[in-house]
Amino acid sequence: MMEEYFIDLGEKKPGCTENPVIRLTQMLLRVEEGKGVLKVASDEREIPLKILEMLADKRNLKLQVLEKNGTKVIVLYSK
Amino acid sequence: MMCFLNINEIRKDFPILERKIRGKSLVYLDSAASSLKPIQVVEAIREFYLIEYSNIHRGVHYLSQSATSRYEESREKIAKFINAHSSEEIIFTYGTTDSLNMLAYGYGLRVLKPGDKILLTIMEHHSNILPWMYISTLTGAKIDYIDITDEGEIDYDELDEKINEKTKIVSITHMSNVLGTIIDVKKIAKKIHEVGGVIIVDGAQSVPHMPINVRELEIDFLAFSGHKMLGPTGIGVLWIKRDLLDDMHPPRLGGGSIRDVTLDDFTFLDPPHRFEAGTPNIAGVIGLARAVEYLEKIGMNNVRRHEEELTSYALKELDRFKGQIDVYGPSSVSIRGGIIAFNVKGLDPNMVGGLLDSFGIAVRTGKHCAHPLHQRLSIDGSVRASIYIYNTKEEIALLTSALEEITNATIR
Ligand SMILES: Cc1ncc(COP(=O)(O)O)c(C=O)c1O
């Protein structure tokens, strides 16, 4: 069974390992290894969609925009 | 471009550089966190464990005596590397953090009194702040900090004002692990000696990258780590000037450090052994000595010139991104090592690091264990690229071309 991971990039917690961007890079590695898919909620004012696309492109992953509501986006990374 | 090192030959000694990350050649720009290891160092450790291994000092058998010789010869090699008076001044520790903690507990706790002052800078690594914070609570001594200028240098005028007869210890980095700034420790040494205090130098970032002559610098203590200078992890050095060896109490007590023990007393061995209680990291010492040999063969002046040249090229390239990328630290490479911290405007540094990783480029992101400095710079973190002997101009160009793609993608 494929795991589905989820990260809200707007959810900032104290402490460095709690940084959602660090978690994003950790989770992306799992997607690259074929361990699951990753849903990411983001705000284009903080992280432009093009940046999320570049991450997928350079890591040979597929990116699907699931939702777009104003500046808020939800995307899905898969292998 | 002048070539001070034969980089192609050097790179052959680092097989990890042949690795592909996501189909791209690895560009390792994270040596300030930890350097890569050449085959020679790995082989020296492997050989020691496989055919030479024994505990040191206490044995009468052949293997133990030959391991002891190797260990003590390594100490001599390292003493020469920094131009110490003698090998008794070299104490093996677990790393810079351990060396600084040993100083805080072994020296600070002994000499500091209520009202005394410990002077640090706001660019220190946490390893050169936290031990002093704790020691100040135990002794009643106060910590004061020197600020930085807009150029990322320390404010020498403020330092002059803040050093007085209450200042017993100045503990300062020789090269900032974020800004790359090289501090004029000799100037500070002269000043603190005028008032009878001592200077402790955190050489974690300087010893691997430039010639160090502790006598010429007129410093009192020096701490550094093996893993940042081609050596293994878990081994470091604390150099203590000969005249101060007796002012320091061994913070760790146990086997290997004493001459005699009765039921209610003991006598120490002479330095350095009195500071090395317990079985040390013997293989680590041998690996570090091999790393020093490797660096000496290249020549530390050549290491420094190579890094000056690459840093200068990198700073010039990054200058093209004015308005899009903020670069921190001095603009002159004469006072800067090969550490370049920066931020892409409007993008979390961790995201920039993650993107660069997608290009096969390894950099470090975050606050680099220097929270007070990041607070001073009013930033939440930074991306840090750091270079060493195996890095090339082409790799810097790969970094800047990746940054070009990233900055283009941030245009909204
Ligand atoms: C300036 C400085 N001091 C101290 C340290 C701590 O070194 P270690 O982790 O090897 O003990 C570092 C490590 O990054 C450093 O850069």
Short mmCIF file of C-alpha atoms and ligand atoms in Angstrom, two decimals:
data_model
loop_
_atom_site.label_atom_id
_atom_site.label_comp_id
_atom_site.label_asym_id
_atom_site.label_seq_id
_atom_site.Cartn_x
_atom_site.Cartn_y
_atom_site.Cartn_z
CA MET A 1 0.00 0.00 0.00
CA MET A 2 1.28 3.44 -1.01
CA GLU A 3 1.45 5.85 1.91
CA GLU A 4 0.01 9.33 1.43
CA TYR A 5 1.97 11.97 3.29
CA PHE A 6 0.74 15.51 3.88
CA ILE A 7 2.55 18.75 4.67
CA ASP A 8 1.14 22.22 5.13
CA LEU A 9 4.04 24.55 4.36
CA GLY A 10 2.27 27.38 6.20
CA GLU A 11 2.37 25.49 9.49
CA LYS A 12 5.46 26.81 11.25
CA LYS A 13 6.54 25.21 14.51
CA PRO A 14 9.46 26.18 16.72
CA GLY A 15 12.71 24.23 16.44
CA CYS A 16 14.73 23.56 13.33
CA THR A 17 13.70 20.00 12.53
CA GLU A 18 10.06 21.05 12.81
CA ASN A 19 10.46 23.43 9.87
CA PRO A 20 7.89 22.27 7.26
CA VAL A 21 10.33 22.89 4.39
CA ILE A 22 12.83 20.52 5.99
CA ARG A 23 10.04 17.98 6.37
CA LEU A 24 9.15 18.56 2.72
CA THR A 25 12.66 17.64 1.57
CA GLN A 26 12.64 14.56 3.81
CA MET A 27 9.25 13.45 2.49
CA LEU A 28 10.22 14.09 -1.12
CA LEU A 29 13.06 11.63 -0.70
CA ARG A 30 10.52 9.01 0.36
CA VAL A 31 8.48 9.75 -2.76
CA GLU A 32 11.65 9.46 -4.87
CA GLU A 33 12.29 6.08 -3.23
CA GLY A 34 8.77 4.99 -4.23
CA LYS A 35 7.55 4.75 -0.64
CA GLY A 36 4.51 6.97 -1.08
CA VAL A 37 2.94 10.10 -2.52
CA LEU A 38 3.05 13.54 -0.96
CA LYS A 39 0.30 16.15 -0.77
CA VAL A 40 1.56 19.68 -0.10
CA ALA A 41 -0.51 22.73 0.86
CA SER A 42 1.19 26.01 0.14
CA ASP A 43 0.60 29.71 -0.27
CA GLU A 44 1.98 31.22 -3.46
CA ARG A 45 2.85 34.40 -1.56
CA GLU A 46 5.39 32.36 0.40
CA ILE A 47 6.42 29.72 -2.11
CA PRO A 48 5.59 30.25 -5.79
CA LEU A 49 4.12 27.27 -7.64
CA LYS A 50 7.08 27.44 -10.03
CA ILE A 51 9.37 26.54 -7.14
CA LEU A 52 7.25 23.51 -6.23
CA GLU A 53 7.32 22.53 -9.91
CA MET A 54 11.09 22.90 -10.09
CA LEU A 55 11.46 20.53 -7.12
CA ALA A 56 9.41 17.92 -8.99
CA ASP A 57 11.16 18.48 -12.30
CA LYS A 58 14.72 18.22 -10.96
CA ARG A 59 13.87 15.13 -8.95
CA ASN A 60 12.06 13.38 -11.80
CA LEU A 61 8.77 13.41 -9.95
CA LYS A 62 5.27 14.12 -11.23
CA LEU A 63 3.40 17.12 -9.87
CA GLN A 64 -0.33 17.50 -10.05
CA VAL A 65 -2.15 20.64 -8.93
CA LEU A 66 -5.12 19.32 -6.97
CA GLU A 67 -6.60 22.64 -5.86
CA LYS A 68 -6.02 26.31 -6.51
CA ASN A 69 -7.93 28.87 -4.53
CA GLY A 70 -6.53 32.42 -4.83
CA THR A 71 -2.95 32.15 -3.64
CA LYS A 72 -3.55 28.83 -1.87
CA VAL A 73 -2.56 25.67 -3.69
CA ILE A 74 -2.55 21.97 -2.96
CA VAL A 75 -0.27 19.82 -5.07
CA LEU A 76 0.50 16.12 -5.21
CA TYR A 77 4.00 14.72 -5.77
CA SER A 78 4.29 11.18 -7.05
CA LYS A 79 6.98 9.07 -8.72
CA MET B 1 43.13 31.46 -13.48
CA MET B 2 46.20 30.50 -11.47
CA CYS B 3 46.13 26.97 -10.12
CA PHE B 4 47.72 26.51 -6.72
CA LEU B 5 46.62 22.92 -6.38
CA ASN B 6 46.51 19.99 -8.73
CA ILE B 7 42.80 19.57 -8.24
CA ASN B 8 42.36 16.72 -10.71
CA GLU B 9 44.88 14.65 -8.79
CA ILE B 10 43.39 15.67 -5.44
CA ARG B 11 39.87 14.74 -6.56
CA LYS B 12 41.03 11.19 -7.35
CA ASP B 13 41.69 10.73 -3.63
CA PHE B 14 38.02 11.41 -2.83
CA PRO B 15 35.95 8.60 -4.42
CA ILE B 16 32.72 10.08 -3.05
CA LEU B 17 33.10 12.85 -5.64
CA GLU B 18 32.43 10.28 -8.36
CA ARG B 19 28.96 9.71 -6.96
CA LYS B 20 25.95 10.81 -8.93
CA ILE B 21 23.08 12.35 -7.02
CA ARG B 22 19.85 12.08 -9.06
CA GLY B 23 21.97 11.49 -12.13
CA LYS B 24 24.05 14.62 -11.53
CA SER B 25 27.64 14.77 -10.34
CA LEU B 26 27.86 15.57 -6.65
CA VAL B 27 28.93 19.14 -5.92
CA TYR B 28 29.98 19.10 -2.29
CA LEU B 29 29.86 22.61 -0.82
CA ASP B 30 29.39 21.64 2.81
CA SER B 31 32.94 21.27 4.08
CA ALA B 32 32.44 23.81 6.86
CA ALA B 33 30.07 21.27 8.42
CA SER B 34 32.42 18.37 7.73
CA SER B 35 35.01 17.73 5.05
CA LEU B 36 35.19 14.71 2.79
CA LYS B 37 37.86 12.10 3.55
CA PRO B 38 40.67 11.05 1.21
CA ILE B 39 41.49 7.39 0.63
CA GLN B 40 44.80 7.85 2.49
CA VAL B 41 43.04 8.72 5.76
CA VAL B 42 40.50 5.91 5.47
CA GLU B 43 43.29 3.45 4.62
CA ALA B 44 45.41 4.54 7.60
CA ILE B 45 42.48 3.89 9.95
CA ARG B 46 41.59 0.61 8.26
CA GLU B 47 45.15 -0.65 8.44
CA PHE B 48 45.46 0.33 12.08
CA TYR B 49 42.32 -1.58 13.04
CA LEU B 50 43.09 -4.60 10.87
CA ILE B 51 46.77 -5.26 11.52
CA GLU B 52 48.17 -2.86 14.11
CA TYR B 53 45.43 -2.51 16.69
CA SER B 54 45.96 -2.52 20.43
CA ASN B 55 45.26 -0.23 23.35
CA ILE B 56 48.09 2.20 24.11
CA HIS B 57 50.30 3.21 27.06
CA ARG B 58 49.68 0.42 29.52
CA GLY B 59 50.98 -2.54 27.56
CA VAL B 60 54.33 -4.31 27.51
CA HIS B 61 53.51 -6.36 24.43
CA TYR B 62 54.72 -5.46 20.96
CA LEU B 63 51.40 -4.33 19.49
CA SER B 64 50.63 -2.05 22.41
CA GLN B 65 54.05 -0.47 22.28
CA SER B 66 53.91 0.09 18.55
CA ALA B 67 50.37 1.56 18.83
CA THR B 68 51.67 3.85 21.58
CA SER B 69 54.51 5.01 19.31
CA ARG B 70 52.08 5.70 16.48
CA TYR B 71 49.82 7.65 18.86
CA GLU B 72 52.67 9.74 20.28
CA GLU B 73 54.22 10.34 16.85
CA SER B 74 50.84 11.61 15.71
CA ARG B 75 50.85 14.06 18.60
CA GLU B 76 54.26 15.33 17.48
CA LYS B 77 53.08 15.70 13.91
CA ILE B 78 50.10 17.77 15.00
CA ALA B 79 52.28 19.88 17.32
CA LYS B 80 54.53 20.73 14.36
CA PHE B 81 51.53 21.46 12.14
CA ILE B 82 50.51 24.39 14.36
CA ASN B 83 54.08 25.17 15.47
CA ALA B 84 53.51 24.35 19.13
CA HIS B 85 56.55 24.44 21.42
CA SER B 86 56.26 20.75 22.10
CA SER B 87 53.90 17.81 21.84
CA GLU B 88 53.06 18.01 25.57
CA GLU B 89 50.90 21.00 24.62
CA ILE B 90 48.66 18.84 22.39
CA ILE B 91 45.67 17.23 24.09
CA PHE B 92 43.43 14.91 22.13
CA THR B 93 39.71 15.53 22.59
CA TYR B 94 36.53 14.57 20.76
CA GLY B 95 36.38 17.79 18.77
CA THR B 96 36.18 21.55 19.09
CA THR B 97 33.06 21.40 21.25
CA ASP B 98 34.77 19.03 23.64
CA SER B 99 37.96 21.15 23.70
CA LEU B 100 36.00 24.30 24.53
CA ASN B 101 34.02 22.52 27.24
CA MET B 102 37.26 21.20 28.71
CA LEU B 103 38.58 24.75 28.83
CA ALA B 104 35.44 26.10 30.43
CA TYR B 105 35.43 23.43 33.13
CA GLY B 106 39.18 22.94 33.52
CA TYR B 107 40.36 26.53 33.22
CA GLY B 108 37.31 28.85 33.48
CA LEU B 109 35.95 27.23 36.61
CA ARG B 110 39.38 27.53 38.22
CA VAL B 111 40.27 31.14 37.44
CA LEU B 112 36.95 33.00 37.22
CA LYS B 113 35.60 34.89 40.23
CA PRO B 114 32.35 36.85 40.75
CA GLY B 115 32.53 40.10 38.80
CA ASP B 116 35.12 38.82 36.31
CA LYS B 117 34.35 39.08 32.63
CA ILE B 118 34.34 36.57 29.78
CA LEU B 119 34.37 38.32 26.42
CA LEU B 120 32.83 36.62 23.38
CA THR B 121 31.56 37.92 20.03
CA ILE B 122 28.05 37.67 18.70
CA MET B 123 29.30 35.59 15.79
CA GLU B 124 30.37 32.64 17.97
CA HIS B 125 29.22 29.09 17.32
CA HIS B 126 27.01 27.81 20.16
CA SER B 127 29.89 25.57 21.22
CA ASN B 128 31.78 28.72 22.20
CA ILE B 129 28.84 30.31 24.01
CA LEU B 130 26.99 27.63 25.96
CA PRO B 131 29.90 26.30 28.06
CA TRP B 132 30.69 29.89 29.12
CA MET B 133 27.05 30.60 29.94
CA TYR B 134 27.03 27.67 32.31
CA ILE B 135 30.42 28.47 33.81
CA SER B 136 29.27 32.04 34.41
CA THR B 137 26.35 30.73 36.48
CA LEU B 138 28.76 28.61 38.53
CA THR B 139 31.38 31.32 39.07
CA GLY B 140 29.46 34.61 39.05
CA ALA B 141 31.57 35.86 36.13
CA LYS B 142 29.70 37.89 33.52
CA ILE B 143 29.61 37.34 29.77
CA ASP B 144 29.90 40.28 27.42
CA TYR B 145 29.72 40.25 23.61
CA ILE B 146 31.48 42.19 20.87
CA ASP B 147 29.23 43.25 18.02
CA ILE B 148 29.97 43.11 14.29
CA THR B 149 30.26 45.92 11.77
CA ASP B 150 28.11 46.16 8.63
CA GLU B 151 30.95 44.45 6.74
CA GLY B 152 30.72 41.43 9.06
CA GLU B 153 33.99 42.14 10.84
CA ILE B 154 34.17 42.34 14.59
CA ASP B 155 34.17 45.83 15.96
CA TYR B 156 37.79 46.21 17.14
CA ASP B 157 37.07 49.64 18.70
CA GLU B 158 34.36 48.13 20.86
CA LEU B 159 36.74 45.32 21.75
CA ASP B 160 39.36 47.85 22.86
CA GLU B 161 36.77 49.54 25.06
CA LYS B 162 35.44 46.32 26.55
CA ILE B 163 38.76 44.72 27.49
CA ASN B 164 39.78 45.80 30.98
CA GLU B 165 41.39 44.30 34.07
CA LYS B 166 38.13 42.45 34.85
CA THR B 167 38.40 40.57 31.55
CA LYS B 168 39.99 37.25 32.36
CA ILE B 169 39.09 35.36 29.19
CA VAL B 170 38.44 36.32 25.59
CA SER B 171 37.10 33.30 23.73
CA ILE B 172 36.74 33.93 20.05
CA THR B 173 36.40 32.21 16.72
CA HIS B 174 39.32 32.56 14.33
CA MET B 175 37.01 32.24 11.33
CA SER B 176 33.26 32.72 11.52
CA ASN B 177 31.37 29.60 10.42
CA VAL B 178 28.70 31.81 8.83
CA LEU B 179 30.32 35.01 7.62
CA GLY B 180 33.71 33.50 6.86
CA THR B 181 35.32 36.50 8.58
CA ILE B 182 38.92 35.91 9.67
CA ILE B 183 39.57 37.56 13.01
CA ASP B 184 42.84 39.28 13.84
CA VAL B 185 43.45 37.15 16.93
CA LYS B 186 47.02 38.40 17.31
CA LYS B 187 45.79 41.93 17.83
CA ILE B 188 43.31 40.70 20.44
CA ALA B 189 45.98 38.52 22.10
CA LYS B 190 48.23 41.56 22.60
CA LYS B 191 45.37 43.57 24.07
CA ILE B 192 44.15 40.90 26.51
CA HIS B 193 47.70 40.12 27.66
CA GLU B 194 48.16 43.79 28.61
CA VAL B 195 45.47 43.33 31.27
CA GLY B 196 46.63 39.87 32.36
CA GLY B 197 43.86 37.84 30.70
CA VAL B 198 44.05 34.98 28.20
CA ILE B 199 42.74 34.35 24.72
CA ILE B 200 41.07 31.12 23.66
CA VAL B 201 40.77 30.63 19.92
CA ASP B 202 38.10 28.48 18.30
CA GLY B 203 40.02 27.23 15.28
CA ALA B 204 37.32 24.85 13.98
CA GLN B 205 37.09 26.76 10.69
CA SER B 206 40.59 28.23 10.43
CA VAL B 207 42.95 25.33 11.17
CA PRO B 208 41.69 23.25 8.20
CA HIS B 209 42.04 26.13 5.75
CA MET B 210 45.09 28.28 6.47
CA PRO B 211 48.58 28.06 7.95
CA ILE B 212 48.39 28.31 11.74
CA ASN B 213 51.35 29.23 13.87
CA VAL B 214 50.24 29.44 17.49
CA ARG B 215 53.48 31.09 18.60
CA GLU B 216 53.33 33.73 15.92
CA LEU B 217 49.67 34.43 16.78
CA GLU B 218 50.63 34.82 20.47
CA ILE B 219 47.47 33.02 21.56
CA ASP B 220 47.02 30.90 24.70
CA PHE B 221 44.62 28.12 23.74
CA LEU B 222 43.40 26.68 20.45
CA ALA B 223 40.55 24.25 19.79
CA PHE B 224 39.91 22.39 16.54
CA SER B 225 38.20 19.33 15.05
CA GLY B 226 39.63 16.51 12.93
CA HIS B 227 36.51 15.93 10.84
CA LYS B 228 36.63 19.40 9.26
CA MET B 229 40.21 18.87 8.04
CA LEU B 230 39.97 15.57 6.15
CA GLY B 231 40.22 13.52 9.36
CA PRO B 232 37.69 11.24 11.01
CA THR B 233 34.86 12.27 13.31
CA GLY B 234 35.24 11.98 17.08
CA ILE B 235 38.74 13.39 17.26
CA GLY B 236 39.83 16.93 18.03
CA VAL B 237 42.63 18.89 19.58
CA LEU B 238 43.07 21.26 22.44
CA TRP B 239 46.37 23.10 22.32
CA ILE B 240 47.43 24.77 25.56
CA LYS B 241 50.43 27.07 25.74
CA ARG B 242 53.15 25.45 27.84
CA ASP B 243 53.11 28.13 30.58
CA LEU B 244 49.39 27.56 31.15
CA LEU B 245 49.34 23.78 31.37
CA ASP B 246 49.53 23.88 35.15
CA ASP B 247 46.73 26.43 35.43
CA MET B 248 44.30 23.98 33.93
CA HIS B 249 42.71 21.23 36.01
CA PRO B 250 41.79 18.07 34.12
CA PRO B 251 38.00 18.21 33.84
CA ARG B 252 37.82 14.44 33.32
CA LEU B 253 39.44 12.06 35.76
CA GLY B 254 40.17 8.38 35.44
CA GLY B 255 42.55 5.72 34.18
CA GLY B 256 45.56 6.73 32.12
CA SER B 257 45.82 10.18 33.64
CA ILE B 258 47.31 9.48 37.08
CA ARG B 259 50.71 8.50 38.47
CA ASP B 260 49.44 6.98 41.69
CA VAL B 261 46.18 6.51 43.58
CA THR B 262 45.67 5.67 47.25
CA LEU B 263 42.35 5.25 48.98
CA ASP B 264 42.07 8.96 49.64
CA ASP B 265 44.40 10.75 47.22
CA PHE B 266 45.99 10.69 43.80
CA THR B 267 48.75 12.34 41.78
CA PHE B 268 48.46 13.30 38.14
CA LEU B 269 50.75 12.29 35.32
CA ASP B 270 52.50 15.13 33.50
CA PRO B 271 50.70 16.88 30.65
CA PRO B 272 49.33 15.96 28.18
CA HIS B 273 48.43 12.54 29.66
CA ARG B 274 46.78 14.00 32.74
CA PHE B 275 44.16 15.51 30.40
CA GLU B 276 43.42 12.28 28.54
CA ALA B 277 41.67 10.04 31.05
CA GLY B 278 40.21 6.85 29.64
CA THR B 279 41.01 4.97 26.44
CA PRO B 280 41.27 7.62 23.75
CA ASN B 281 40.18 7.51 20.12
CA ILE B 282 43.46 5.92 19.00
CA ALA B 283 42.40 5.23 15.42
CA GLY B 284 41.00 8.75 15.24
CA VAL B 285 44.38 10.19 16.24
CA ILE B 286 46.14 8.10 13.59
CA GLY B 287 43.59 9.18 10.98
CA LEU B 288 43.99 12.83 11.95
CA ALA B 289 47.78 12.62 11.72
CA ARG B 290 47.43 11.12 8.22
CA ALA B 291 45.08 13.99 7.29
CA VAL B 292 47.65 16.49 8.54
CA GLU B 293 50.33 14.77 6.48
CA TYR B 294 48.05 15.02 3.43
CA LEU B 295 47.45 18.74 3.99
CA GLU B 296 51.14 19.41 4.62
CA LYS B 297 52.04 17.75 1.35
CA ILE B 298 49.72 20.15 -0.47
CA GLY B 299 50.96 23.04 1.67
CA MET B 300 48.63 25.14 3.81
CA ASN B 301 49.61 28.30 1.94
CA ASN B 302 48.40 26.67 -1.27
CA VAL B 303 45.17 25.57 0.42
CA ARG B 304 44.53 29.14 1.49
CA ARG B 305 45.37 30.62 -1.92
CA HIS B 306 43.14 28.13 -3.73
CA GLU B 307 40.24 28.98 -1.44
CA GLU B 308 40.86 32.71 -1.73
CA GLU B 309 40.68 32.38 -5.48
CA LEU B 310 37.47 30.33 -5.46
CA THR B 311 35.84 32.57 -2.86
CA SER B 312 36.72 35.64 -4.84
CA TYR B 313 35.21 34.06 -7.98
CA ALA B 314 32.06 33.02 -6.09
CA LEU B 315 31.58 36.48 -4.58
CA LYS B 316 31.97 38.08 -8.00
CA GLU B 317 29.45 35.67 -9.53
CA LEU B 318 26.97 36.22 -6.71
CA ASP B 319 27.30 39.95 -7.20
CA ARG B 320 25.34 39.48 -10.46
CA PHE B 321 22.28 38.70 -8.34
CA LYS B 322 22.26 42.04 -6.52
CA GLY B 323 18.74 42.76 -5.33
CA GLN B 324 17.79 39.08 -5.56
CA ILE B 325 20.39 37.44 -3.33
CA ASP B 326 21.80 38.85 -0.09
CA VAL B 327 25.36 37.71 0.64
CA TYR B 328 26.70 38.07 4.18
CA GLY B 329 30.21 38.73 5.40
CA PRO B 330 33.26 40.70 4.25
CA SER B 331 33.69 41.49 0.57
CA SER B 332 37.48 41.28 0.77
CA VAL B 333 38.91 37.76 0.60
CA SER B 334 41.97 38.93 2.50
CA ILE B 335 39.84 38.74 5.66
CA ARG B 336 37.50 36.00 4.59
CA GLY B 337 37.69 32.23 4.29
CA GLY B 338 35.81 29.98 1.88
CA ILE B 339 32.45 30.23 3.61
CA ILE B 340 29.64 32.04 1.86
CA ALA B 341 26.28 32.46 3.55
CA PHE B 342 23.45 33.97 1.53
CA ASN B 343 19.69 34.20 1.12
CA VAL B 344 17.51 34.28 -1.96
CA LYS B 345 15.09 37.11 -1.28
CA GLY B 346 11.60 35.93 -0.40
CA LEU B 347 12.49 32.25 -0.22
CA ASP B 348 13.01 30.11 2.89
CA PRO B 349 16.74 29.14 2.99
CA ASN B 350 15.76 25.51 3.58
CA MET B 351 13.78 25.60 0.34
CA VAL B 352 16.81 27.00 -1.49
CA GLY B 353 18.93 24.21 0.02
CA GLY B 354 16.35 21.61 -1.00
CA LEU B 355 16.29 23.00 -4.54
CA LEU B 356 20.09 23.04 -4.77
CA ASP B 357 20.07 19.44 -3.57
CA SER B 358 17.83 18.66 -6.55
CA PHE B 359 20.70 19.90 -8.72
CA GLY B 360 23.15 17.60 -6.89
CA ILE B 361 24.60 20.52 -4.92
CA ALA B 362 25.11 19.91 -1.19
CA VAL B 363 24.96 23.06 0.94
CA ARG B 364 23.91 23.63 4.54
CA THR B 365 20.86 25.64 5.57
CA GLY B 366 19.53 27.00 8.82
CA LYS B 367 21.24 28.98 11.54
CA HIS B 368 24.48 26.98 11.56
CA CYS B 369 24.56 26.82 15.38
CA ALA B 370 24.94 30.60 15.46
CA HIS B 371 21.51 31.83 16.56
CA PRO B 372 22.74 35.11 18.13
CA LEU B 373 24.44 36.08 14.86
CA HIS B 374 21.27 35.36 12.87
CA GLN B 375 19.28 37.43 15.37
CA ARG B 376 21.79 40.26 14.89
CA LEU B 377 21.41 40.02 11.12
CA SER B 378 17.60 39.90 11.54
CA ILE B 379 17.31 36.75 9.47
CA ASP B 380 15.67 33.43 10.17
CA GLY B 381 18.43 31.38 8.63
CA SER B 382 20.75 31.28 5.65
CA VAL B 383 22.14 29.03 2.95
CA ARG B 384 25.84 28.31 3.42
CA ALA B 385 28.17 27.15 0.67
CA SER B 386 31.65 26.27 1.87
CA ILE B 387 34.66 25.17 -0.09
CA TYR B 388 37.77 23.08 0.32
CA ILE B 389 40.75 21.71 -1.59
CA TYR B 390 38.65 19.45 -3.86
CA ASN B 391 36.29 22.16 -5.10
CA THR B 392 36.63 23.71 -8.54
CA LYS B 393 35.66 26.88 -10.34
CA GLU B 394 33.28 24.77 -12.46
CA GLU B 395 31.44 23.71 -9.33
CA ILE B 396 30.99 27.33 -8.27
CA ALA B 397 29.62 28.02 -11.75
CA LEU B 398 27.14 25.14 -11.29
CA LEU B 399 26.03 26.71 -8.03
CA THR B 400 25.46 30.11 -9.58
CA SER B 401 23.68 28.70 -12.62
CA ALA B 402 21.35 26.73 -10.31
CA LEU B 403 20.76 29.93 -8.35
CA GLU B 404 19.91 31.68 -11.60
CA GLU B 405 17.15 29.12 -12.30
CA ILE B 406 15.90 29.44 -8.72
CA THR B 407 15.82 33.24 -8.71
CA ASN B 408 14.04 33.22 -12.08
CA ALA B 409 11.38 30.93 -10.66
CA THR B 410 10.77 33.26 -7.73
CA ILE B 411 9.79 36.16 -10.01
CA ARG B 412 6.09 36.43 -9.37
C1 LIG C 1 33.35 27.90 14.49
C2 LIG C 1 32.95 26.56 15.02
N1 LIG C 1 33.16 26.27 16.31
C3 LIG C 1 32.85 25.08 16.84
C4 LIG C 1 32.28 24.10 16.07
C5 LIG C 1 31.96 22.78 16.69
O1 LIG C 1 32.74 21.77 16.13
P1 LIG C 1 32.49 20.24 16.46
O2 LIG C 1 31.05 19.98 16.12
O3 LIG C 1 33.42 19.53 15.56
O4 LIG C 1 32.78 20.04 17.89
C6 LIG C 1 32.02 24.35 14.73
C7 LIG C 1 31.37 23.33 13.90
O5 LIG C 1 30.69 23.59 12.95
C8 LIG C 1 32.37 25.61 14.19
O6 LIG C 1 32.15 25.89 12.90
#
